[in-house]
Amino acid sequence: TIASTLGNEGIGFIIVNNTVTKAYTVVEGVEPNDRSFLDPHKLSSLIDEEGEIARHFDPFEKRDSQIKMLERIVEAFNGDEIAVIEAGTGVGKSMAYLIPAIHWSVKNKEKVVISTNTINLQEQLIKKDIPFLQKALGIDFKAVLIKGRSNYICLRKLYSAKEDLENDLFNESEQNWLEAVQKSVTTLKEGSKDEVAGIMPLEAWDKIASETDTCLKTKCTYHSRCFFFKARKEVQQANLLIVNHHLLCSDLAIKGEIGDSSNSYGLLPPYQKIIIDEAHNLEHVAVNYFGYSVSPFSFRQRLSRLYHLKGSSEKGILGFLKREINGWKGKGDNEIIDAIDEILTDKVIPDIMRLNHLVDSFFQLMLSFALDQMDGNLENKLRVTPDSISSSIRDKIEKESQALIQGTQNIYGRIKELLEKLHKIPLRIKEKNIGMIKNLEAYHSRLLSALTSLDIFVHFKEEDSVYWIEVKKRDHTPWLRLNVSPLNVSEFLNDFLFTSHESVILTSATLTTDGSFNFLKQELGLNLTAQERITEALLPSPFDYMEQMSICIPTDLPSPQDKNFTKSVNEFLVEIIEITEGKTFILFTSYGMLNQAYDHLDGHFSHRITLLKQGSMDRHTLIDRFKNGNHTVLLGTDSFWEGVDVPGKSLSCVILVKLPFKVPTEPITQGKVEKLEREGKNPFYDYSLPLSVIKFRQGFGRLIRTAEDEGVVICLDKRIMTKSYGKMFINAL
């Protein structure tokens, strides 16, 4: 766009009205200025015993690791370096990186991006740390939390609900919450999903969510009130941009396509300094972001939004168009209008009806194939390779997929022809139906996206990727999704993150294995970056772990490979909880074992102890109930190994049931193991073990969150003592 092109040169772009009384800043101009370096000692004095932070923070405790971290970040900012910093729990990482980020942004008039993996950390930064620093530092700066576009209400969608009720996007049972949201929308501060969570069912959120491909921009009646564009205007005025890793990857990808990763406008304005907290999760997020997926639900949803029958009524965008056409005749070029009617009635609609049957047929074949390979297991993942499919099944898949691909291509071409005709209708008719046309363009594009993902999957078109089928049970029926995941994102991160930006700070409490950053550097592509730019720091926690906690490893339990392990563990958990009277957080490596343990414990402690398990309610509610409970036990797996902070007396015992190795049959794990074997490496020591050690350290870190916390961590996996690799887990603590 013109705005983006000029913005890359530091030139602002402003839209004014005809009377020149109002102005809308699309892109702010950037004044060229000489770089102002930061003084590391001056900034670190702020968090010393006599500094500004100490005056506003009572009680204040000087932390040497925090000072070293702040100074290392200042040096990285001044020297255009990449700093990899592991800082133990309690160091105060956020304060150590926020202070340099604020000063750099204000002094150099540059935006600094801070990326996190979890909402919890984002809320801590926005609601606690940044307001504190605004008061303590006495510096005028602004920070904004940037949410993805789909987190905002689209006012056009919301106020078009009556029309969409007729088109069957909404059903009549949803009319009550629609009216409630419409009434409350003028009182909303930012128009986000969180603000209406108590009014409407969030599974229906996408029906009113803002989307890039359906947005009318300045042509929209509600543009001046648009929540999304108001939020983006705030971004232009901000110093610190708080984002999550997924949004960061999306921004880097967009700018990568433009060809200028640091100076272009993507989802975010230009920036040169990036701080990535919870950096141990960055590779996993990038793998998910750059993959492909398609499901029968997503395919049918696109087709249904285009056209479907409800009884004898024609619904969807094309149903609406068909009704509108009758009113157009006599108001413009009848030849064009008749051509639209013919394409719609004789070509597009019949093709969509046929395509629905092809979708059902293909995905039913894939489901049958997957369930046969999984022995009917409705909660599983199946790796697919060209060699894993028998020739007879391969032929059936090829036949069914080709029919579906060809059918989708036909409809895509028909709608393209239809859109070309629609753009030729009289302007007054076009302007009245601009929303409908934009929606048709969006779903036309989304049809191509589904087609592309399907074609890539069935023909194994992406090299160095894993192909896999995911099967789950939803409402007692099987649910299927086809996935393609890249095995390696290191080149992307090297090209568009590390090489393209002046300074990148990577930090977390768990970045090393066996005292080395090598595993992280390999995963993220830092091994491909100029090594002289990279600095490393391993900063210890200020907590006195020897005094605050004990570690217990029972050796009389069976090994995890033993068939009696689960039974023995469940009996052991009863004994421990009897002693602790709750206040226990149990971490598993599978939902199956978690559910068995929950059922066993529920039979013993149905009244005396409150049992909470992951999946029974949303994460935030679970953790809040655990924090506020006196005799409570929380059972979690996978994502609960990190990001659960329960300081104080509500938690005194953390139990790690098994060492958190990735399941060997997990498709991405299989693919990575095979890749490492082809490269002549040792998959266990070069991948599985380091990954498990990092996750183990995260689980271990759930216990001690403050200097006052105390308790015990119990690991029930005796391999930590009996296997040669066990010392890596012990040494990591």
XYZ file of C-alpha atoms in Angstrom, residues 21-718:
698
model
C -11.317 19.765 9.980
C -10.573 16.147 10.852
C -7.518 14.005 10.294
C -6.893 10.268 10.647
C -3.272 9.189 11.019
C -2.663 5.965 9.123
C 1.115 5.958 9.631
C 3.102 8.363 11.776
C 6.129 10.051 10.283
C 9.470 9.166 11.841
C 11.961 11.955 12.402
C 15.533 10.861 11.641
C 17.571 11.025 14.797
C 20.969 9.971 16.014
C 21.017 6.932 18.246
C 21.188 7.623 21.987
C 22.969 4.875 23.870
C 21.966 3.794 27.362
C 24.247 3.888 30.399
C 24.116 0.382 31.975
C 25.341 1.550 35.384
C 22.942 4.461 35.526
C 19.990 2.199 34.736
C 21.090 -0.576 37.086
C 21.318 1.969 39.894
C 17.531 2.296 39.609
C 17.162 -1.223 41.039
C 19.915 -0.844 43.630
C 19.192 -0.273 47.314
C 19.200 3.524 46.943
C 17.472 3.625 43.560
C 14.084 4.956 42.450
C 12.525 1.508 42.445
C 13.497 0.936 46.089
C 11.778 4.179 47.074
C 8.494 3.009 45.565
C 8.703 -0.674 46.471
C 8.345 -1.769 50.069
C 9.842 -4.134 51.052
C 12.627 -3.875 48.457
C 15.361 -6.480 48.142
C 18.405 -5.960 45.953
C 18.940 -8.857 43.520
C 22.379 -9.214 41.961
C 21.084 -11.414 39.142
C 18.494 -8.795 38.247
C 21.153 -6.087 38.024
C 23.366 -8.298 35.828
C 20.428 -9.101 33.559
C 19.510 -5.435 33.132
C 23.104 -4.497 32.318
C 23.428 -7.362 29.816
C 20.267 -6.203 28.030
C 21.522 -2.604 27.879
C 24.778 -3.839 26.338
C 22.822 -5.873 23.777
C 20.681 -2.846 22.862
C 23.726 -0.574 22.537
C 25.773 -3.125 20.598
C 23.061 -4.576 18.313
C 23.500 -7.996 19.911
C 21.417 -11.078 20.578
C 21.338 -11.852 24.300
C 20.293 -15.289 25.535
C 19.599 -15.023 29.250
C 18.420 -17.739 31.598
C 17.257 -16.100 34.816
C 15.984 -18.296 37.630
C 12.636 -17.873 39.359
C 12.581 -14.772 41.564
C 15.216 -12.805 39.630
C 12.623 -10.262 38.531
C 13.077 -10.688 34.791
C 10.261 -8.367 33.762
C 11.687 -5.403 35.664
C 15.161 -6.156 34.300
C 14.014 -5.923 30.687
C 11.233 -3.313 30.999
C 13.533 -0.594 32.330
C 15.987 -0.736 29.366
C 13.079 -1.131 26.915
C 11.332 1.990 28.253
C 14.473 4.138 28.247
C 15.559 2.987 24.786
C 12.141 3.635 23.272
C 11.759 7.089 24.793
C 15.318 8.253 24.072
C 15.461 6.898 20.516
C 11.787 7.324 19.563
C 11.601 3.664 18.606
C 9.050 1.022 19.448
C 10.224 -2.001 21.416
C 8.353 -5.304 21.125
C 7.927 -7.582 24.143
C 6.612 -11.043 23.299
C 5.302 -13.628 25.785
C 3.762 -17.076 25.482
C 1.074 -16.836 28.153
C -1.797 -14.470 28.884
C -0.828 -14.559 32.575
C 2.509 -12.881 31.894
C 0.937 -10.328 29.546
C -1.555 -9.378 32.256
C 1.244 -9.110 34.820
C 3.136 -6.713 32.538
C 0.143 -4.556 31.589
C -1.724 -4.505 34.906
C 1.104 -4.606 37.436
C 4.704 -4.057 36.284
C 4.217 -1.305 33.693
C 1.831 0.848 35.822
C 4.336 0.558 38.679
C 7.204 1.737 36.451
C 5.132 4.597 35.027
C 4.808 5.863 38.582
C 8.316 5.004 39.846
C 10.399 6.191 36.876
C 8.556 9.447 36.262
C 8.912 8.927 32.500
C 6.075 9.660 30.093
C 5.713 6.455 28.079
C 2.892 4.302 26.784
C 2.546 0.525 26.532
C -0.214 -1.362 24.738
C -1.238 -4.988 24.743
C -1.770 -5.941 21.107
C -4.370 -8.596 20.470
C -5.017 -10.390 17.222
C -7.716 -8.875 15.051
C -10.167 -11.708 15.743
C -10.293 -10.625 19.403
C -12.335 -7.528 18.508
C -16.032 -7.120 17.694
C -16.877 -6.170 14.110
C -19.677 -3.614 14.429
C -20.865 -4.230 10.868
C -21.338 -7.924 11.642
C -23.009 -7.148 14.952
C -25.498 -4.671 13.536
C -26.110 -6.800 10.433
C -27.319 -9.630 12.659
C -30.965 -9.168 11.646
C -30.018 -9.711 8.029
C -27.769 -12.629 8.980
C -30.583 -14.241 10.967
C -32.413 -14.412 7.654
C -29.295 -15.888 6.001
C -29.021 -18.452 8.798
C -25.571 -17.371 10.000
C -27.273 -16.901 13.349
C -30.127 -19.030 14.615
C -33.144 -17.705 16.485
C -31.910 -19.067 19.825
C -28.932 -16.705 19.543
C -31.100 -13.608 19.190
C -31.151 -12.908 22.951
C -27.396 -12.666 23.370
C -27.098 -10.737 20.103
C -29.475 -8.109 21.449
C -27.599 -8.074 24.773
C -24.261 -7.447 23.030
C -25.837 -4.753 20.827
C -27.165 -2.958 23.917
C -23.857 -3.164 25.809
C -21.517 -2.381 22.928
C -21.487 1.388 23.558
C -20.251 0.796 27.115
C -17.358 -1.478 26.114
C -13.882 -0.070 26.639
C -12.075 -1.954 23.883
C -14.742 -4.143 22.255
C -12.850 -7.361 22.922
C -13.901 -10.960 23.370
C -13.027 -10.818 27.087
C -15.520 -8.001 27.701
C -18.512 -9.958 26.394
C -17.500 -13.386 27.725
C -20.302 -13.276 30.292
C -22.961 -12.197 27.777
C -22.532 -14.589 24.871
C -21.298 -18.140 24.257
C -17.697 -17.850 23.076
C -18.118 -20.722 20.602
C -20.277 -18.274 18.602
C -17.682 -15.496 18.809
C -16.415 -15.862 15.230
C -19.856 -14.737 13.989
C -19.198 -11.182 15.201
C -15.373 -11.166 15.243
C -13.380 -8.691 13.161
C -11.594 -10.309 10.210
C -9.130 -8.966 7.670
C -10.793 -10.451 4.612
C -14.330 -9.253 5.447
C -13.300 -5.750 6.555
C -14.583 -2.821 4.453
C -12.015 -0.458 6.010
C -12.843 3.218 5.302
C -15.916 2.226 3.261
C -17.532 0.759 6.361
C -20.348 2.724 7.992
C -18.821 1.960 11.399
C -15.199 2.733 10.539
C -14.967 5.780 12.827
C -16.206 3.640 15.757
C -14.278 0.482 14.824
C -12.720 -1.163 17.882
C -9.910 -2.754 15.877
C -8.798 0.464 14.173
C -9.024 2.369 17.458
C -6.707 -0.243 18.969
C -4.278 0.074 16.070
C -4.261 3.848 16.463
C -3.175 3.304 20.073
C -0.339 1.142 18.727
C 0.990 4.054 16.650
C 1.313 6.168 19.787
C 2.885 3.474 21.992
C 6.480 2.910 23.071
C 6.157 -0.718 24.161
C 4.192 -3.261 22.147
C 3.175 -6.301 24.215
C 2.343 -9.292 21.987
C 2.235 -13.080 22.143
C 4.582 -15.396 20.248
C 1.913 -16.326 17.686
C 1.260 -12.700 16.728
C 5.022 -12.081 16.558
C 5.454 -15.014 14.141
C 2.561 -13.726 12.053
C 4.088 -10.245 11.853
C 7.512 -11.632 10.919
C 5.942 -13.815 8.212
C 4.033 -10.898 6.649
C 7.112 -8.677 6.670
C 9.180 -11.545 5.310
C 6.876 -11.716 2.274
C 7.294 -7.974 1.784
C 11.053 -8.492 1.937
C 11.900 -6.046 4.724
C 11.366 -7.676 8.109
C 12.282 -4.812 10.405
C 11.329 -1.612 8.576
C 7.987 -2.581 7.047
C 4.451 -2.444 8.361
C 2.878 -5.846 8.916
C 0.590 -6.533 11.837
C 2.932 -4.270 13.824
C 4.720 -1.008 13.011
C 8.491 -1.158 12.372
C 10.712 -2.120 15.311
C 14.346 -3.060 15.791
C 14.490 -4.228 19.406
C 12.635 -7.367 20.521
C 12.432 -8.964 23.966
C 11.100 -12.529 23.962
C 10.124 -13.789 27.405
C 9.151 -17.444 27.907
C 11.489 -18.019 24.957
C 11.625 -21.790 25.521
C 8.168 -21.906 23.852
C 9.052 -19.946 20.714
C 10.016 -22.931 18.521
C 6.816 -24.822 19.373
C 4.645 -21.793 18.540
C 6.494 -21.224 15.251
C 5.998 -24.876 14.199
C 2.255 -24.574 14.824
C 2.028 -21.237 13.040
C 3.727 -22.371 9.835
C 1.769 -25.592 9.439
C -1.345 -26.414 7.421
C -4.558 -28.047 8.562
C -7.981 -28.864 7.149
C -11.009 -30.606 8.637
C -14.435 -31.627 7.352
C -15.931 -29.064 9.741
C -13.878 -26.169 8.286
C -14.668 -27.282 4.732
C -18.410 -27.629 5.383
C -18.476 -24.322 7.258
C -17.065 -22.476 4.246
C -19.555 -24.127 1.893
C -22.486 -23.564 4.258
C -21.627 -19.894 4.633
C -21.686 -19.638 0.857
C -24.941 -21.560 0.358
C -27.207 -24.100 2.034
C -30.867 -25.019 2.240
C -32.940 -24.766 5.384
C -36.141 -26.536 4.507
C -37.085 -24.911 1.234
C -35.341 -21.609 2.073
C -32.030 -20.730 0.402
C -29.531 -19.423 2.940
C -25.984 -18.114 3.045
C -24.293 -15.365 1.041
C -25.449 -16.769 -2.294
C -28.995 -17.305 -1.011
C -29.054 -13.621 -0.085
C -27.610 -12.683 -3.493
C -30.247 -14.744 -5.294
C -33.038 -12.887 -3.492
C -31.424 -9.498 -4.178
C -31.024 -10.118 -7.922
C -34.781 -9.982 -8.492
C -34.848 -6.420 -7.182
C -31.921 -5.344 -9.375
C -33.629 -6.039 -12.679
C -34.732 -2.899 -14.406
C -32.303 -0.773 -12.359
C -29.223 -1.296 -14.485
C -27.571 -3.427 -17.151
C -29.989 -6.365 -17.370
C -27.477 -8.327 -19.449
C -24.957 -8.336 -16.579
C -27.646 -9.068 -13.986
C -29.021 -11.954 -16.086
C -25.496 -13.335 -16.469
C -25.030 -13.217 -12.660
C -28.364 -14.989 -12.188
C -27.393 -17.684 -14.699
C -23.940 -18.334 -13.169
C -25.473 -18.461 -9.696
C -28.492 -20.651 -10.462
C -27.098 -22.999 -13.111
C -23.459 -23.337 -12.049
C -22.368 -22.242 -8.556
C -25.281 -23.474 -6.430
C -25.558 -26.940 -8.046
C -21.776 -27.342 -7.775
C -21.841 -26.486 -4.048
C -24.565 -29.057 -3.413
C -22.490 -31.724 -5.192
C -19.311 -30.669 -3.390
C -20.911 -31.229 0.031
C -21.286 -34.925 -0.878
C -17.650 -35.098 -2.031
C -16.510 -33.561 1.288
C -18.478 -36.161 3.257
C -17.181 -39.030 1.128
C -13.482 -38.058 1.286
C -13.321 -37.282 4.995
C -15.313 -40.398 5.894
C -12.712 -42.431 3.986
C -9.884 -40.681 5.888
C -11.662 -41.245 9.220
C -12.163 -44.950 8.494
C -8.497 -45.272 7.491
C -7.327 -43.476 10.661
C -9.574 -45.426 13.047
C -8.474 -48.703 11.462
C -4.818 -47.769 12.055
C -5.591 -46.567 15.597
C -7.645 -49.640 16.567
C -10.735 -47.461 16.987
C -9.102 -45.069 19.493
C -11.034 -41.778 19.384
C -8.310 -39.717 21.089
C -5.174 -40.158 19.037
C -2.757 -38.887 16.403
C -1.606 -40.896 13.405
C 1.563 -40.194 11.454
C 1.071 -40.609 7.707
C 3.842 -41.190 5.161
C 3.684 -42.309 1.520
C 4.928 -45.734 2.657
C 2.434 -46.107 5.516
C -0.605 -46.292 3.229
C -1.327 -49.523 1.395
C -1.682 -49.298 -2.392
C -5.388 -50.165 -2.290
C -6.158 -47.421 0.254
C -3.798 -45.073 -1.571
C -5.812 -45.523 -4.777
C -9.091 -44.815 -2.957
C -7.653 -41.709 -1.301
C -6.282 -40.482 -4.628
C -9.639 -41.003 -6.351
C -11.710 -39.347 -3.602
C -9.283 -36.468 -3.056
C -8.994 -35.719 -6.769
C -12.771 -35.551 -7.046
C -12.890 -33.162 -4.080
C -9.983 -31.037 -5.326
C -11.440 -30.826 -8.841
C -14.889 -29.985 -7.475
C -13.448 -27.248 -5.255
C -11.412 -25.823 -8.144
C -14.567 -25.687 -10.267
C -16.502 -23.777 -7.624
C -13.537 -21.458 -7.041
C -13.506 -20.652 -10.765
C -17.291 -20.162 -10.891
C -17.248 -17.742 -7.935
C -14.339 -15.869 -9.497
C -16.457 -15.447 -12.639
C -19.398 -14.372 -10.486
C -17.320 -11.748 -8.654
C -16.053 -10.324 -11.943
C -19.673 -9.801 -13.030
C -20.658 -8.315 -9.656
C -17.965 -5.682 -9.972
C -19.632 -4.539 -13.221
C -23.075 -3.886 -11.750
C -24.259 -0.233 -11.402
C -22.413 1.654 -8.656
C -25.559 2.450 -6.637
C -26.436 -1.279 -6.436
C -22.840 -2.225 -5.721
C -22.500 0.278 -2.876
C -25.694 -1.000 -1.268
C -24.357 -4.571 -1.400
C -20.690 -3.903 -0.659
C -20.795 -5.965 2.548
C -22.234 -8.994 0.757
C -19.643 -8.730 -2.037
C -16.797 -8.427 0.479
C -18.046 -11.509 2.354
C -18.244 -13.444 -0.917
C -14.654 -12.437 -1.754
C -13.529 -13.569 1.713
C -15.132 -17.009 1.507
C -13.893 -17.381 -2.065
C -10.362 -16.880 -0.719
C -10.969 -19.213 2.245
C -12.115 -21.921 -0.149
C -8.729 -21.646 -1.871
C -6.987 -21.908 1.503
C -8.826 -25.153 2.308
C -8.071 -26.466 -1.179
C -4.359 -25.650 -0.806
C -4.099 -27.392 2.581
C -5.907 -30.472 1.271
C -3.724 -30.676 -1.851
C -0.521 -30.343 0.216
C -1.643 -33.091 2.596
C -2.761 -35.756 0.117
C 0.194 -35.225 -2.239
C 2.931 -34.694 0.406
C 3.966 -31.443 -1.255
C 5.865 -29.856 1.644
C 9.358 -31.251 2.132
C 10.909 -31.544 5.592
C 7.425 -31.724 7.122
C 5.337 -34.211 9.094
C 1.906 -35.314 7.882
C -0.530 -36.520 10.497
C -4.190 -37.148 11.254
C -5.755 -36.069 14.522
C -8.882 -37.824 15.760
C -10.912 -36.659 18.768
C -14.338 -37.319 20.216
C -16.749 -34.391 20.208
C -20.311 -34.846 21.407
C -19.783 -38.619 21.255
C -18.892 -38.524 17.554
C -15.436 -38.734 15.916
C -13.815 -35.458 14.845
C -11.019 -35.435 12.282
C -8.316 -33.017 11.181
C -5.509 -33.416 8.632
C -2.269 -31.645 9.581
C 1.064 -30.742 8.025
C 3.761 -29.468 10.406
C 7.264 -28.229 9.470
C 10.118 -30.069 11.158
C 12.415 -27.096 11.189
C 11.731 -23.374 11.667
C 15.338 -22.411 12.371
C 15.972 -20.868 8.938
C 12.847 -18.738 9.152
C 13.712 -17.467 12.638
C 17.292 -16.787 11.606
C 16.299 -14.899 8.440
C 13.329 -12.897 9.697
C 13.972 -12.530 13.424
C 17.652 -12.645 14.367
C 19.329 -11.401 11.169
C 16.696 -8.767 10.394
C 16.572 -6.970 13.748
C 19.220 -5.044 15.613
C 18.742 -6.645 19.024
C 16.849 -9.708 20.210
C 16.668 -10.678 23.880
C 15.677 -14.294 24.631
C 14.887 -15.023 28.254
C 13.220 -17.618 30.467
C 13.880 -19.483 33.691
C 14.542 -22.621 31.607
C 16.708 -22.225 28.514
C 19.647 -24.504 29.290
C 20.235 -28.229 29.530
C 23.294 -29.429 31.412
C 24.368 -25.793 31.750
C 24.439 -25.206 27.970
C 22.302 -23.142 25.590
C 23.237 -25.345 22.604
C 19.891 -27.152 22.340
C 17.927 -23.892 22.311
C 20.294 -22.352 19.780
C 19.899 -25.315 17.424
C 16.100 -25.285 17.689
C 15.765 -21.541 17.090
C 18.427 -21.203 14.388
C 20.895 -19.221 16.469
C 23.572 -21.600 15.214
C 22.991 -20.064 11.746
C 23.493 -16.504 13.015
C 26.797 -14.648 13.251
C 28.152 -15.969 16.548
C 29.965 -12.742 17.462
C 26.536 -11.088 17.894
C 25.399 -13.611 20.507
C 25.992 -13.177 24.232
C 24.905 -15.632 26.917
C 24.154 -15.322 30.615
C 23.052 -17.896 33.162
C 21.780 -16.059 36.238
C 20.817 -17.947 39.412
C 17.635 -17.574 41.418
C 17.884 -15.532 44.654
C 15.824 -18.159 46.503
C 17.493 -20.426 49.055
C 16.277 -23.746 47.683
C 18.327 -25.758 50.185
C 16.375 -24.156 53.022
C 12.999 -23.664 51.375
C 12.390 -27.092 49.863
C 13.178 -30.785 49.841
C 13.311 -33.251 46.948
C 12.004 -36.757 47.406
C 12.482 -39.652 44.962
C 10.843 -42.877 46.175
C 12.838 -45.859 44.948
C 10.397 -48.567 46.026
C 7.860 -47.711 43.307
C 7.919 -49.745 40.073
C 9.502 -48.278 36.948
C 7.105 -46.441 34.585
C 7.450 -49.353 32.157
C 6.116 -51.772 34.774
C 2.435 -52.729 34.362
C 1.874 -52.055 38.086
C 3.226 -48.490 37.927
C -0.153 -46.739 37.619
C -1.730 -48.768 40.431
C 1.260 -48.154 42.715
C 1.294 -44.446 41.945
C -2.418 -44.074 42.751
C -1.940 -45.788 46.113
C 1.113 -43.609 46.843
C -0.843 -40.433 46.010
C -3.483 -41.355 48.607
C -0.769 -41.685 51.273
C 0.856 -38.359 50.381
C -2.415 -36.419 50.287
C -3.360 -37.875 53.685
C -0.149 -36.309 55.014
C -0.345 -32.956 53.187
C -4.132 -32.624 53.648
C -4.343 -31.270 50.124
C -2.143 -28.328 49.078
C -0.755 -30.601 46.369
C -0.193 -30.110 42.645
C 0.196 -33.370 40.691
C 1.669 -33.231 37.199
C 1.121 -36.087 34.734
C 2.362 -36.761 31.206
C -0.950 -38.137 29.868
C -4.662 -37.494 30.295
C -5.270 -41.232 30.629
C -3.167 -41.571 33.767
C -4.506 -38.280 35.129
C -8.107 -39.483 34.810
C -7.336 -42.831 36.437
C -5.643 -41.080 39.362
C -8.536 -38.630 39.724
C -11.093 -41.440 39.857
C -8.997 -43.321 42.424
C -8.495 -40.254 44.639
C -12.124 -39.230 44.340
C -13.101 -42.533 45.939
C -10.954 -41.729 48.999
C -11.311 -37.952 49.395
C -14.760 -37.119 48.066
C -15.551 -34.897 51.103
C -12.376 -34.049 52.997
C -10.299 -32.884 50.023
C -11.351 -30.788 47.028
C -10.098 -32.445 43.860
C -9.615 -30.336 40.720
C -8.507 -31.706 37.383
C -7.472 -30.107 34.126
C -10.308 -30.056 31.617
C -13.140 -29.898 34.163
C -13.328 -26.087 33.827
C -11.304 -23.322 32.190
C -7.669 -22.958 33.245
C -8.053 -19.557 34.918
C -10.962 -20.745 37.102
C -9.138 -23.941 38.069
C -6.022 -22.118 39.208
C -8.044 -19.498 41.099
C -9.959 -22.217 42.959
C -6.692 -23.947 43.805
C -5.124 -20.708 45.063
C -8.113 -19.933 47.257
C -8.580 -23.463 48.612
C -7.270 -24.757 51.935
C -7.397 -28.499 51.321
C -7.235 -28.725 47.561
C -5.449 -30.975 45.083
C -4.942 -29.981 41.435
C -4.197 -32.593 38.766
C -2.755 -31.347 35.476
C -0.818 -32.413 32.422
C 1.144 -30.920 29.508
C 0.427 -27.133 29.551
C 0.023 -27.141 33.360
C 3.733 -27.929 33.755
C 4.323 -24.196 33.331
C 2.528 -20.910 33.915
C 0.798 -22.058 37.124
C 1.859 -19.675 39.913
C 0.457 -20.466 43.353
C 2.530 -18.644 46.004
C 1.748 -19.082 49.687
C 0.237 -21.828 51.792
C -2.179 -23.184 49.194
C 0.693 -25.199 47.692
C 3.269 -27.131 49.682
C 3.788 -30.249 47.573
C 4.434 -30.752 43.836
C 4.411 -34.322 42.516
C 6.001 -35.107 39.146
C 4.583 -38.519 38.238
C 6.882 -39.278 35.305
C 9.803 -37.637 33.548
C 8.109 -35.559 30.817
C 9.489 -37.255 27.732
C 7.557 -36.680 24.528
C 5.436 -39.678 23.526
C 7.603 -41.538 20.948
C 4.618 -42.122 18.659
C 3.686 -38.422 18.594
C 3.956 -37.487 14.878
C 6.191 -34.411 15.164
C 8.470 -36.247 17.585
C 8.708 -39.186 15.176
C 9.560 -36.872 12.310
C 12.258 -35.042 14.261
C 13.789 -38.305 15.475
C 13.985 -39.647 11.915
C 15.492 -36.382 10.657
C 18.201 -36.458 13.324
C 18.966 -40.092 12.517
C 19.391 -39.194 8.837
C 21.825 -36.470 9.908
C 23.847 -39.009 11.899
C 22.882 -37.550 15.284
C 21.591 -39.194 18.442
C 17.858 -38.351 18.670
C 17.613 -39.193 22.364
C 20.527 -37.070 23.572
C 20.168 -34.353 20.917
C 16.385 -33.888 21.131
C 14.220 -35.994 23.466
C 16.373 -35.636 26.582
C 17.030 -31.844 26.396
C 13.345 -31.181 25.722
C 12.332 -33.323 28.687
C 14.866 -31.665 30.994
C 13.510 -28.196 30.159
C 9.919 -29.301 30.843
C 11.012 -31.071 34.051
C 12.578 -27.833 35.265
C 9.339 -25.987 34.499
C 7.341 -28.493 36.564
C 9.858 -28.342 39.384
C 9.597 -24.544 39.385
C 5.882 -24.606 40.272
C 6.646 -24.986 44.004
C 8.813 -22.042 45.073
C 7.465 -18.743 43.732
C 8.504 -16.382 46.579
C 11.171 -16.215 49.288
C 8.543 -17.270 51.852
C 7.356 -20.423 50.037
C 8.429 -23.833 51.265
C 7.546 -27.446 50.584
C 8.580 -30.641 48.841
C 8.881 -31.818 45.236
C 8.362 -35.564 44.786
C 9.399 -37.301 41.570
C 7.817 -40.757 41.243
C 9.952 -41.798 38.263
C 12.861 -43.852 39.577
